[in-house]
PDB file of C-alpha atoms in Angstrom:
ATOM      1  CA  MET A 181     109.195  96.289  73.343  1.00 41.00           C
ATOM      2  CA  ALA A 182     107.186  94.929  70.422  1.00 39.00           C
ATOM      3  CA  SER A 183     103.630  93.832  70.929  1.00 40.00           C
ATOM      4  CA  GLY A 184     102.213  90.477  69.790  1.00 42.00           C
ATOM      5  CA  GLY A 185     101.056  92.069  66.530  1.00 43.00           C
ATOM      6  CA  GLY A 186     104.494  93.447  65.641  1.00 42.00           C
ATOM      7  CA  GLY A 187     103.651  97.016  66.691  1.00 43.00           C
ATOM      8  CA  THR A 188     105.779  99.121  69.076  1.00 40.00           C
ATOM      9  CA  MET A 189     104.863 100.963  72.288  1.00 40.00           C
ATOM     10  CA  ALA A 190     104.710 104.098  70.229  1.00 42.00           C
ATOM     11  CA  ASP A 191     101.835 102.580  68.326  1.00 45.00           C
ATOM     12  CA  ASP A 192      99.709 102.058  71.446  1.00 48.00           C
ATOM     13  CA  PRO A 193      97.038 104.751  71.530  1.00 48.00           C
ATOM     14  CA  GLN A 194      96.248 104.163  75.230  1.00 48.00           C
ATOM     15  CA  ARG A 195      99.927 104.635  76.151  1.00 47.00           C
ATOM     16  CA  ASN A 196     100.166 107.714  73.987  1.00 48.00           C
ATOM     17  CA  PHE A 197      97.082 109.163  75.633  1.00 50.00           C
ATOM     18  CA  ARG A 198      98.468 108.451  79.127  1.00 51.00           C
ATOM     19  CA  SER A 199     101.872 109.898  78.193  1.00 51.00           C
ATOM     20  CA  ALA A 200     100.140 113.081  76.812  1.00 51.00           C
ATOM     21  CA  TYR A 201      98.157 113.332  80.034  1.00 51.00           C
ATOM     22  CA  TYR A 202     101.204 113.232  82.244  1.00 50.00           C
ATOM     23  CA  GLU A 203     102.949 115.710  80.033  1.00 48.00           C
ATOM     24  CA  LYS A 204     100.015 117.999  80.466  1.00 48.00           C
ATOM     25  CA  VAL A 205     100.138 117.847  84.284  1.00 48.00           C
ATOM     26  CA  GLY A 206     103.926 118.177  84.316  1.00 45.00           C
ATOM     27  CA  PHE A 207     105.206 114.685  84.684  1.00 48.00           C
ATOM     28  CA  ARG A 208     106.749 113.954  81.284  1.00 41.00           C
ATOM     29  CA  GLY A 209     107.200 110.330  80.371  1.00 35.00           C
ATOM     30  CA  VAL A 210     106.172 108.883  83.707  1.00 51.00           C
ATOM     31  CA  GLU A 211     105.331 105.214  83.786  1.00 75.00           C
ATOM     32  CA  GLU A 212     103.663 104.685  87.142  1.00 81.00           C
ATOM     33  CA  LYS A 213     104.248 100.982  87.616  1.00 86.00           C
ATOM     34  CA  LYS A 214     107.854 101.050  86.575  1.00 88.00           C
ATOM     35  CA  SER A 215     108.542 104.136  88.687  1.00 90.00           C
ATOM     36  CA  LEU A 216     107.034 102.454  91.719  1.00 92.00           C
ATOM     37  CA  GLU A 217     109.030  99.308  91.153  1.00 91.00           C
ATOM     38  CA  ILE A 218     112.178 101.375  91.191  1.00 93.00           C
ATOM     39  CA  LEU A 219     111.169 102.935  94.466  1.00 94.00           C
ATOM     40  CA  LEU A 220     110.371  99.553  96.039  1.00 94.00           C
ATOM     41  CA  LYS A 221     113.929  98.398  95.260  1.00 93.00           C
ATOM     42  CA  ASP A 222     115.414 100.960  97.627  1.00 93.00           C
ATOM     43  CA  ASN A 223     116.727  99.619 100.901  1.00 92.00           C
ATOM     44  CA  PRO A 224     115.729 101.277 103.123  1.00 95.00           C
ATOM     45  CA  LEU A 225     112.528 102.403 101.371  1.00 95.00           C
ATOM     46  CA  ASP A 226     112.201 106.141 101.053  1.00 96.00           C
ATOM     47  CA  LEU A 227     108.890 106.902 102.804  1.00 96.00           C
ATOM     48  CA  GLU A 228     108.752 110.440 101.526  1.00 95.00           C
ATOM     49  CA  LYS A 229     109.102 109.325  97.915  1.00 95.00           C
ATOM     50  CA  LEU A 230     106.535 106.572  98.335  1.00 96.00           C
ATOM     51  CA  SER A 231     104.148 109.178  99.878  1.00 95.00           C
ATOM     52  CA  THR A 232     104.698 111.572  97.022  1.00 94.00           C
ATOM     53  CA  PHE A 233     104.167 108.876  94.406  1.00 93.00           C
ATOM     54  CA  SER A 234     100.945 107.828  96.085  1.00 93.00           C
ATOM     55  CA  GLN A 235      99.680 111.405  96.163  1.00 90.00           C
ATOM     56  CA  ARG A 236     100.291 111.933  92.491  1.00 88.00           C
ATOM     57  CA  PHE A 237      99.280 108.598  90.982  1.00 88.00           C
ATOM     58  CA  PRO A 238      96.941 105.735  91.832  1.00 86.00           C
ATOM     59  CA  LEU A 239      98.815 102.755  93.184  1.00 91.00           C
ATOM     60  CA  PRO A 240      98.920  99.656  90.911  1.00 91.00           C
ATOM     61  CA  SER A 241      96.667  97.052  92.515  1.00 90.00           C
ATOM     62  CA  MET A 242      99.431  94.415  92.768  1.00 92.00           C
ATOM     63  CA  TYR A 243     101.585  96.716  95.037  1.00 95.00           C
ATOM     64  CA  ARG A 244      98.765  98.682  96.867  1.00 96.00           C
ATOM     65  CA  ILE A 245      98.617  96.604 100.035  1.00 97.00           C
ATOM     66  CA  HIS A 246     102.373  96.427 100.363  1.00 97.00           C
ATOM     67  CA  VAL A 247     102.778 100.127  99.958  1.00 97.00           C
ATOM     68  CA  TRP A 248      99.957 100.775 102.459  1.00 98.00           C
ATOM     69  CA  LYS A 249     101.674  98.530 105.039  1.00 98.00           C
ATOM     70  CA  VAL A 250     104.931 100.460 104.667  1.00 98.00           C
ATOM     71  CA  LEU A 251     103.338 103.903 104.783  1.00 98.00           C
ATOM     72  CA  LEU A 252     101.237 102.882 107.805  1.00 98.00           C
ATOM     73  CA  GLY A 253     104.287 101.555 109.662  1.00 97.00           C
ATOM     74  CA  ILE A 254     103.065  97.920 109.714  1.00 97.00           C
ATOM     75  CA  LEU A 255     106.250  97.022 107.873  1.00 97.00           C
ATOM     76  CA  PRO A 256     109.632  98.873 108.388  1.00 96.00           C
ATOM     77  CA  PRO A 257     111.513 100.778 105.679  1.00 96.00           C
ATOM     78  CA  HIS A 258     114.162  98.013 105.647  1.00 95.00           C
ATOM     79  CA  SER A 259     112.960  95.484 103.134  1.00 94.00           C
ATOM     80  CA  ASP A 260     115.174  92.723 104.479  1.00 93.00           C
ATOM     81  CA  SER A 261     113.185  92.804 107.792  1.00 96.00           C
ATOM     82  CA  HIS A 262     109.774  92.485 106.227  1.00 96.00           C
ATOM     83  CA  ALA A 263     109.465  88.710 106.613  1.00 96.00           C
ATOM     84  CA  LEU A 264     110.570  88.796 110.277  1.00 97.00           C
ATOM     85  CA  VAL A 265     108.324  91.733 111.229  1.00 97.00           C
ATOM     86  CA  GLY A 266     105.371  90.145 109.283  1.00 96.00           C
ATOM     87  CA  GLY A 267     105.840  87.122 111.460  1.00 97.00           C
ATOM     88  CA  TYR A 268     105.787  89.181 114.650  1.00 97.00           C
ATOM     89  CA  ARG A 269     102.616  90.868 113.470  1.00 97.00           C
ATOM     90  CA  LYS A 270     100.875  87.494 112.952  1.00 97.00           C
ATOM     91  CA  GLU A 271     102.007  86.263 116.381  1.00 98.00           C
ATOM     92  CA  GLN A 272     100.731  89.429 118.099  1.00 97.00           C
ATOM     93  CA  TYR A 273      97.400  89.013 116.262  1.00 98.00           C
ATOM     94  CA  GLN A 274      97.061  85.466 117.499  1.00 98.00           C
ATOM     95  CA  ASP A 275      98.025  86.417 121.083  1.00 98.00           C
ATOM     96  CA  ILE A 276      95.341  89.124 121.202  1.00 97.00           C
ATOM     97  CA  LEU A 277      92.740  86.880 119.622  1.00 97.00           C
ATOM     98  CA  GLU A 278      93.391  84.103 122.190  1.00 97.00           C
ATOM     99  CA  ALA A 279      93.265  86.553 125.083  1.00 96.00           C
ATOM    100  CA  LEU A 280      89.857  87.872 123.989  1.00 95.00           C
ATOM    101  CA  GLU A 281      88.593  84.326 123.624  1.00 95.00           C
ATOM    102  CA  VAL A 282      89.858  83.399 127.114  1.00 95.00           C
ATOM    103  CA  MET A 283      88.091  86.503 128.498  1.00 93.00           C
ATOM    104  CA  ARG A 284      84.940  85.482 126.571  1.00 92.00           C
ATOM    105  CA  TYR A 285      84.637  88.841 124.652  1.00 92.00           C
ATOM    106  CA  ILE A 286      84.524  86.890 121.416  1.00 92.00           C
ATOM    107  CA  ASN A 287      83.672  83.390 120.181  1.00 92.00           C
ATOM    108  CA  SER A 288      83.363  81.520 116.899  1.00 92.00           C
ATOM    109  CA  SER A 289      80.188  83.326 116.008  1.00 93.00           C
ATOM    110  CA  THR A 290      81.433  86.879 116.601  1.00 93.00           C
ATOM    111  CA  PRO A 291      81.551  88.885 113.262  1.00 94.00           C
ATOM    112  CA  SER A 292      85.160  89.466 112.167  1.00 96.00           C
ATOM    113  CA  THR A 293      84.736  93.265 112.210  1.00 96.00           C
ATOM    114  CA  HIS A 294      83.587  93.099 115.870  1.00 94.00           C
ATOM    115  CA  VAL A 295      86.643  90.934 116.649  1.00 96.00           C
ATOM    116  CA  TYR A 296      88.855  93.601 115.131  1.00 97.00           C
ATOM    117  CA  LEU A 297      87.134  96.260 117.255  1.00 96.00           C
ATOM    118  CA  ARG A 298      87.673  94.298 120.518  1.00 95.00           C
ATOM    119  CA  MET A 299      91.265  93.692 119.521  1.00 97.00           C
ATOM    120  CA  PHE A 300      91.706  97.372 118.855  1.00 97.00           C
ATOM    121  CA  GLN A 301      90.032  98.238 122.141  1.00 95.00           C
ATOM    122  CA  LEU A 302      92.345  95.786 124.033  1.00 95.00           C
ATOM    123  CA  GLU A 303      95.495  97.192 122.482  1.00 96.00           C
ATOM    124  CA  SER A 304      94.364 100.774 123.121  1.00 94.00           C
ATOM    125  CA  GLN A 305      93.323  99.998 126.688  1.00 92.00           C
ATOM    126  CA  THR A 306      89.690 100.944 126.040  1.00 90.00           C
ATOM    127  CA  LEU A 307      88.217  97.551 126.292  1.00 90.00           C
ATOM    128  CA  PRO A 308      84.893  97.800 128.295  1.00 87.00           C
ATOM    129  CA  ARG A 309      84.006  95.287 130.961  1.00 83.00           C
ATOM    130  CA  CYS A 310      82.068  92.277 129.678  1.00 75.00           C
ATOM    131  CA  SER A 311      79.106  93.282 131.829  1.00 57.00           C
ATOM    132  CA  GLU A 312      79.263  96.828 130.286  1.00 60.00           C
ATOM    133  CA  THR A 313      79.408  95.875 126.649  1.00 62.00           C
ATOM    134  CA  SER A 314      76.653  97.451 124.592  1.00 62.00           C
ATOM    135  CA  SER A 315      75.964  98.531 121.041  1.00 65.00           C
ATOM    136  CA  PRO A 316      79.034 100.480 119.558  1.00 66.00           C
ATOM    137  CA  ASP A 317      79.090 104.211 119.992  1.00 71.00           C
ATOM    138  CA  GLU A 318      79.695 106.688 117.169  1.00 73.00           C
ATOM    139  CA  GLU A 319      83.507 106.311 117.200  1.00 77.00           C
ATOM    140  CA  ASN A 320      83.257 102.529 117.222  1.00 89.00           C
ATOM    141  CA  GLU A 321      80.811 102.607 114.364  1.00 92.00           C
ATOM    142  CA  ASP A 322      83.383 104.570 112.332  1.00 93.00           C
ATOM    143  CA  PHE A 323      85.871 101.771 113.111  1.00 95.00           C
ATOM    144  CA  LEU A 324      83.365  99.122 112.069  1.00 96.00           C
ATOM    145  CA  SER A 325      82.574 100.865 108.795  1.00 95.00           C
ATOM    146  CA  ILE A 326      86.208 101.106 107.902  1.00 97.00           C
ATOM    147  CA  SER A 327      86.713  97.448 108.901  1.00 97.00           C
ATOM    148  CA  ARG A 328      83.829  96.273 106.614  1.00 97.00           C
ATOM    149  CA  ALA A 329      85.295  98.206 103.723  1.00 96.00           C
ATOM    150  CA  MET A 330      88.818  96.930 104.332  1.00 97.00           C
ATOM    151  CA  GLU A 331      87.513  93.390 104.382  1.00 96.00           C
ATOM    152  CA  GLU A 332      86.393  93.848 100.862  1.00 95.00           C
ATOM    153  CA  ILE A 333      89.866  94.880  99.856  1.00 96.00           C
ATOM    154  CA  VAL A 334      92.055  92.592 101.898  1.00 96.00           C
ATOM    155  CA  ASP A 335      91.508  88.755 102.149  1.00 94.00           C
ATOM    156  CA  ASP A 336      93.913  87.924 104.974  1.00 96.00           C
ATOM    157  CA  PRO A 337      92.379  88.616 108.446  1.00 97.00           C
ATOM    158  CA  VAL A 338      95.810  89.426 109.937  1.00 98.00           C
ATOM    159  CA  ASP A 339      96.575  91.992 107.317  1.00 98.00           C
ATOM    160  CA  CYS A 340      93.076  93.329 107.500  1.00 98.00           C
ATOM    161  CA  TYR A 341      93.290  93.979 111.295  1.00 98.00           C
ATOM    162  CA  TRP A 342      96.703  95.658 111.129  1.00 98.00           C
ATOM    163  CA  LEU A 343      95.614  97.869 108.207  1.00 98.00           C
ATOM    164  CA  VAL A 344      92.379  98.959 109.898  1.00 98.00           C
ATOM    165  CA  LYS A 345      94.068  99.583 113.177  1.00 98.00           C
ATOM    166  CA  CYS A 346      97.018 101.564 111.696  1.00 98.00           C
ATOM    167  CA  PHE A 347      94.731 103.457 109.204  1.00 98.00           C
ATOM    168  CA  VAL A 348      92.447 104.597 112.008  1.00 97.00           C
ATOM    169  CA  ASN A 349      95.310 105.474 114.364  1.00 97.00           C
ATOM    170  CA  GLN A 350      97.120 107.510 111.689  1.00 97.00           C
ATOM    171  CA  TYR A 351      93.988 109.220 110.527  1.00 97.00           C
ATOM    172  CA  HIS A 352      93.189 110.338 114.036  1.00 95.00           C
ATOM    173  CA  THR A 353      96.786 111.317 114.749  1.00 95.00           C
ATOM    174  CA  LYS A 354      97.406 113.251 111.567  1.00 95.00           C
ATOM    175  CA  PHE A 355      94.081 114.670 110.762  1.00 95.00           C
ATOM    176  CA  GLY A 356      92.100 114.684 114.015  1.00 92.00           C
ATOM    177  CA  ASP A 357      92.359 118.457 114.301  1.00 94.00           C
ATOM    178  CA  SER A 358      91.481 118.992 110.650  1.00 94.00           C
ATOM    179  CA  VAL A 359      88.434 116.712 110.369  1.00 95.00           C
ATOM    180  CA  PRO A 360      86.004 119.153 112.231  1.00 94.00           C
ATOM    181  CA  HIS A 361      86.949 121.822 109.708  1.00 96.00           C
ATOM    182  CA  LEU A 362      86.371 119.703 106.551  1.00 96.00           C
ATOM    183  CA  PRO A 363      82.590 120.641 106.279  1.00 96.00           C
ATOM    184  CA  LYS A 364      83.536 124.328 106.284  1.00 96.00           C
ATOM    185  CA  SER A 365      86.201 123.659 103.588  1.00 95.00           C
ATOM    186  CA  LEU A 366      83.619 121.882 101.545  1.00 96.00           C
ATOM    187  CA  GLU A 367      81.254 124.876 101.905  1.00 96.00           C
ATOM    188  CA  HIS A 368      84.021 127.156 100.721  1.00 96.00           C
ATOM    189  CA  TYR A 369      84.705 125.212  97.525  1.00 95.00           C
ATOM    190  CA  LEU A 370      81.008 124.722  96.846  1.00 96.00           C
ATOM    191  CA  SER A 371      80.479 128.525  97.101  1.00 96.00           C
ATOM    192  CA  GLN A 372      83.052 128.937  94.346  1.00 94.00           C
ATOM    193  CA  GLU A 373      81.815 126.083  92.105  1.00 93.00           C
ATOM    194  CA  GLU A 374      78.026 126.216  92.524  1.00 95.00           C
ATOM    195  CA  PRO A 375      76.679 129.023  94.755  1.00 96.00           C
ATOM    196  CA  ARG A 376      73.053 128.245  93.863  1.00 96.00           C
ATOM    197  CA  LEU A 377      73.316 124.729  95.126  1.00 96.00           C
ATOM    198  CA  LEU A 378      74.975 126.062  98.313  1.00 97.00           C
ATOM    199  CA  ASN A 379      72.065 128.536  98.936  1.00 96.00           C
ATOM    200  CA  HIS A 380      69.606 125.705  98.356  1.00 96.00           C
ATOM    201  CA  LEU A 381      71.300 123.515 100.916  1.00 96.00           C
ATOM    202  CA  LYS A 382      71.350 126.381 103.414  1.00 95.00           C
ATOM    203  CA  ASN A 383      67.747 127.425 102.776  1.00 94.00           C
ATOM    204  CA  SER A 384      66.461 123.924 103.089  1.00 93.00           C
ATOM    205  CA  GLY A 385      68.363 123.350 106.323  1.00 93.00           C
ATOM    206  CA  ALA A 386      70.311 120.444 104.709  1.00 94.00           C
ATOM    207  CA  LEU A 387      73.785 121.862 104.761  1.00 94.00           C
ATOM    208  CA  HIS A 388      74.458 120.929 108.380  1.00 92.00           C
ATOM    209  CA  GLN A 389      72.772 117.529 108.020  1.00 93.00           C
ATOM    210  CA  LEU A 390      74.781 116.230 105.118  1.00 94.00           C
ATOM    211  CA  PRO A 391      76.450 112.822 105.854  1.00 93.00           C
ATOM    212  CA  TYR A 392      79.661 114.299 107.028  1.00 92.00           C
ATOM    213  CA  ASN A 393      80.412 111.363 109.327  1.00 88.00           C
ATOM    214  CA  LEU A 394      80.133 108.923 106.343  1.00 89.00           C
ATOM    215  CA  TRP A 395      82.344 111.133 104.285  1.00 94.00           C
ATOM    216  CA  PHE A 396      84.923 112.541 106.640  1.00 95.00           C
ATOM    217  CA  ARG A 397      84.978 110.238 109.673  1.00 93.00           C
ATOM    218  CA  CYS A 398      84.567 106.998 107.770  1.00 94.00           C
ATOM    219  CA  CYS A 399      86.493 108.244 104.804  1.00 95.00           C
ATOM    220  CA  PHE A 400      83.686 107.165 102.412  1.00 93.00           C
ATOM    221  CA  ALA A 401      83.747 103.530 103.668  1.00 93.00           C
ATOM    222  CA  GLY A 402      80.559 101.942 102.559  1.00 87.00           C
ATOM    223  CA  CYS A 403      79.771 104.859 100.270  1.00 86.00           C
ATOM    224  CA  LEU A 404      82.020 104.370  97.230  1.00 86.00           C
ATOM    225  CA  PRO A 405      82.668 101.231  95.248  1.00 86.00           C
ATOM    226  CA  GLU A 406      85.681  99.272  96.349  1.00 87.00           C
ATOM    227  CA  SER A 407      87.872 100.221  93.321  1.00 86.00           C
ATOM    228  CA  SER A 408      87.136 103.850  93.826  1.00 88.00           C
ATOM    229  CA  LEU A 409      87.519 103.775  97.555  1.00 93.00           C
ATOM    230  CA  GLN A 410      90.992 102.284  97.283  1.00 94.00           C
ATOM    231  CA  ARG A 411      92.188 105.245  95.227  1.00 92.00           C
ATOM    232  CA  VAL A 412      90.785 107.639  97.762  1.00 93.00           C
ATOM    233  CA  TRP A 413      92.491 105.785 100.578  1.00 96.00           C
ATOM    234  CA  ASP A 414      95.781 105.922  98.606  1.00 95.00           C
ATOM    235  CA  LYS A 415      95.728 109.654  99.097  1.00 94.00           C
ATOM    236  CA  VAL A 416      94.628 109.554 102.780  1.00 96.00           C
ATOM    237  CA  ILE A 417      97.251 106.928 103.717  1.00 97.00           C
ATOM    238  CA  SER A 418      99.994 108.858 101.966  1.00 95.00           C
ATOM    239  CA  GLY A 419      99.143 112.060 103.939  1.00 92.00           C
ATOM    240  CA  SER A 420      96.394 114.139 102.572  1.00 90.00           C
ATOM    241  CA  CYS A 421      92.778 114.447 103.711  1.00 91.00           C
ATOM    242  CA  LYS A 422      92.012 117.050 101.092  1.00 89.00           C
ATOM    243  CA  ILE A 423      90.873 114.236  98.774  1.00 92.00           C
ATOM    244  CA  LEU A 424      87.771 113.730 101.050  1.00 94.00           C
ATOM    245  CA  VAL A 425      86.646 117.312 100.517  1.00 94.00           C
ATOM    246  CA  PHE A 426      87.017 117.048  96.786  1.00 92.00           C
ATOM    247  CA  VAL A 427      85.207 113.667  96.563  1.00 91.00           C
ATOM    248  CA  ALA A 428      82.281 115.161  98.531  1.00 93.00           C
ATOM    249  CA  LEU A 429      82.259 118.274  96.380  1.00 93.00           C
ATOM    250  CA  GLU A 430      82.199 116.271  93.120  1.00 90.00           C
ATOM    251  CA  ILE A 431      79.338 114.165  94.515  1.00 90.00           C
ATOM    252  CA  LEU A 432      77.221 117.271  95.288  1.00 93.00           C
ATOM    253  CA  LEU A 433      78.078 118.751  91.824  1.00 92.00           C
ATOM    254  CA  SER A 434      77.276 115.579  89.976  1.00 88.00           C
ATOM    255  CA  TYR A 435      73.907 115.290  91.646  1.00 90.00           C
ATOM    256  CA  LYS A 436      73.131 118.977  91.576  1.00 92.00           C
ATOM    257  CA  ILE A 437      69.910 118.714  89.539  1.00 93.00           C
ATOM    258  CA  ILE A 438      68.477 115.968  91.746  1.00 91.00           C
ATOM    259  CA  LEU A 439      69.433 117.827  94.896  1.00 93.00           C
ATOM    260  CA  MET A 440      67.942 121.115  93.707  1.00 94.00           C
ATOM    261  CA  GLY A 441      64.618 119.264  93.298  1.00 93.00           C
ATOM    262  CA  ILE A 442      64.591 118.015  96.964  1.00 92.00           C
ATOM    263  CA  ASN A 443      63.344 120.514  99.495  1.00 92.00           C
ATOM    264  CA  ARG A 444      63.382 118.377 102.678  1.00 92.00           C
ATOM    265  CA  PRO A 445      66.753 117.920 104.305  1.00 91.00           C
ATOM    266  CA  GLU A 446      65.989 114.282 105.291  1.00 92.00           C
ATOM    267  CA  GLY A 447      65.275 113.577 101.602  1.00 91.00           C
ATOM    268  CA  MET A 448      68.719 114.876 100.572  1.00 91.00           C
ATOM    269  CA  VAL A 449      70.491 112.981 103.291  1.00 89.00           C
ATOM    270  CA  LYS A 450      68.680 109.739 102.364  1.00 88.00           C
ATOM    271  CA  PHE A 451      69.630 110.155  98.726  1.00 89.00           C
ATOM    272  CA  LEU A 452      73.229 110.954  99.426  1.00 88.00           C
ATOM    273  CA  CYS A 453      73.546 107.929 101.764  1.00 83.00           C
ATOM    274  CA  ASN A 454      71.570 105.399  99.745  1.00 76.00           C
ATOM    275  CA  GLY A 455      70.635 106.675  96.293  1.00 62.00           C
ATOM    276  CA  PHE A 456      73.934 106.574  94.458  1.00 59.00           C
ATOM    277  CA  ASN A 457      74.474 104.916  91.065  1.00 58.00           C
ATOM    278  CA  VAL A 458      77.768 102.979  90.924  1.00 50.00           C
ATOM    279  CA  THR A 459      78.560 103.964  87.371  1.00 52.00           C
ATOM    280  CA  LEU A 460      78.071 107.657  88.196  1.00 54.00           C
ATOM    281  CA  LYS A 461      80.086 107.359  91.359  1.00 57.00           C
ATOM    282  CA  THR A 462      83.051 106.021  89.417  1.00 57.00           C
ATOM    283  CA  MET A 463      82.737 108.864  86.928  1.00 52.00           C
ATOM    284  CA  VAL A 464      82.656 111.332  89.773  1.00 58.00           C
ATOM    285  CA  LEU A 465      85.880 109.907  91.203  1.00 62.00           C
ATOM    286  CA  VAL A 466      87.712 110.075  87.875  1.00 54.00           C
ATOM    287  CA  VAL A 467      86.976 113.860  87.772  1.00 55.00           C
ATOM    288  CA  CYS A 468      87.871 114.255  91.346  1.00 61.00           C
ATOM    289  CA  LEU A 469      91.227 112.539  91.084  1.00 59.00           C
ATOM    290  CA  VAL A 470      92.271 114.724  88.230  1.00 52.00           C
ATOM    291  CA  ARG A 471      91.337 117.718  90.418  1.00 58.00           C
ATOM    292  CA  GLU A 472      93.291 116.283  93.304  1.00 57.00           C
ATOM    293  CA  VAL A 473      96.437 115.627  91.116  1.00 52.00           C
ATOM    294  CA  LEU A 474      96.355 119.236  89.952  1.00 52.00           C
ATOM    295  CA  PHE A 475      95.767 120.553  93.481  1.00 56.00           C
ATOM    296  CA  VAL A 476      98.779 118.622  94.749  1.00 49.00           C
ATOM    297  CA  ILE A 477     100.845 120.032  91.933  1.00 45.00           C
ATOM    298  CA  VAL A 478      99.844 123.564  92.869  1.00 47.00           C
ATOM    299  CA  ALA A 479     100.581 122.909  96.564  1.00 49.00           C
ATOM    300  CA  PHE A 480     103.905 121.426  95.513  1.00 45.00           C
ATOM    301  CA  ASP A 481     104.766 124.558  93.563  1.00 43.00           C
ATOM    302  CA  HIS A 482     103.727 126.734  96.437  1.00 46.00           C
ATOM    303  CA  HIS A 483     106.064 124.823  98.885  1.00 48.00           C
ATOM    304  CA  ARG A 484     108.918 125.250  96.419  1.00 45.00           C
ATOM    305  CA  GLY A 485     108.425 128.956  96.744  1.00 47.00           C
ATOM    306  CA  ASN A 486     106.692 129.788  93.520  1.00 42.00           C
ATOM    307  CA  GLY A 487     104.155 131.788  95.405  1.00 39.00           C
ATOM    308  CA  VAL A 488     101.084 130.014  94.032  1.00 35.00           C
ATOM    309  CA  HIS A 489      98.041 130.552  96.200  1.00 35.00           C
ATOM    310  CA  HIS A 490      95.764 127.618  96.584  1.00 36.00           C
ATOM    311  CA  GLY A 491      92.770 128.979  98.506  1.00 38.00           C
ATOM    312  CA  ALA A 492      91.373 127.637 101.604  1.00 41.00           C
ATOM    313  CA  ALA A 493      93.149 124.318 101.437  1.00 41.00           C
ATOM    314  CA  VAL A 494      92.667 122.115 104.496  1.00 46.00           C
ATOM    315  CA  SER A 495      95.596 120.872 106.405  1.00 43.00           C
ATOM    316  CA  GLU A 496      97.487 117.939 104.853  1.00 49.00           C
TER     317      GLU A 496
END
């Protein structure tokens, strides 16, 4: 296709760079958007192929929410049922909302994230009595953090609730057993990449006080910029929690010099929770996503029987 200046796609340096990159990692001539559009024309949609695509490439922003809905089970694989099921989801949302209003758990001044939490509790049969409602516990705080981040990504409250609910449910179901082991996996990779930093974290007593909840329970909600967080969640939603370990690792490596200069664990935790620079965070994630793509390729080769060993990989 010719461009406005009369050049061809072969003259586009950005496209040539992208093509060269994909050739280097083993996916010759892949055009992400066009490939995804082909997958989205299938009826029924092939969930395995969509998951594999999401693992290997960042989702185009115009299709991200739709793919998330399909992978999370909010919409069924059969595309011709999407409008009908979407209508049912909206009706169910309104029914739950009205029930909570009648029971006086929520009102017009209740923050939307707390509304989502009460809806989630009602559906999961964990709604406390009105007289027993208090400040959210740790698990509920995780839900609220993810809700706040999802609100920055999704405008429609119906979509936002269903995405948060299904994201949290899927994460706990798929990775609930793996999450407690993620800090140990991070320690393993850090020992290989930067043992001096690991020893400093151990000697200062900071290793066990790192913000693991923020990283591994909230999936970096409220920690990374929205554009970067979406790419991390692409991987989590499509079936891998390894990305969380690699993001945490790249954060530690990128701020190694600063962390080595802090001797008090509370100082390190405060910096890691509040001291980030957005530009640096985005750079960290670019490096991390390249690492994740390569890791997935190695794992893929291993599953095909090529006998490639990929270390202490956490469960997918």
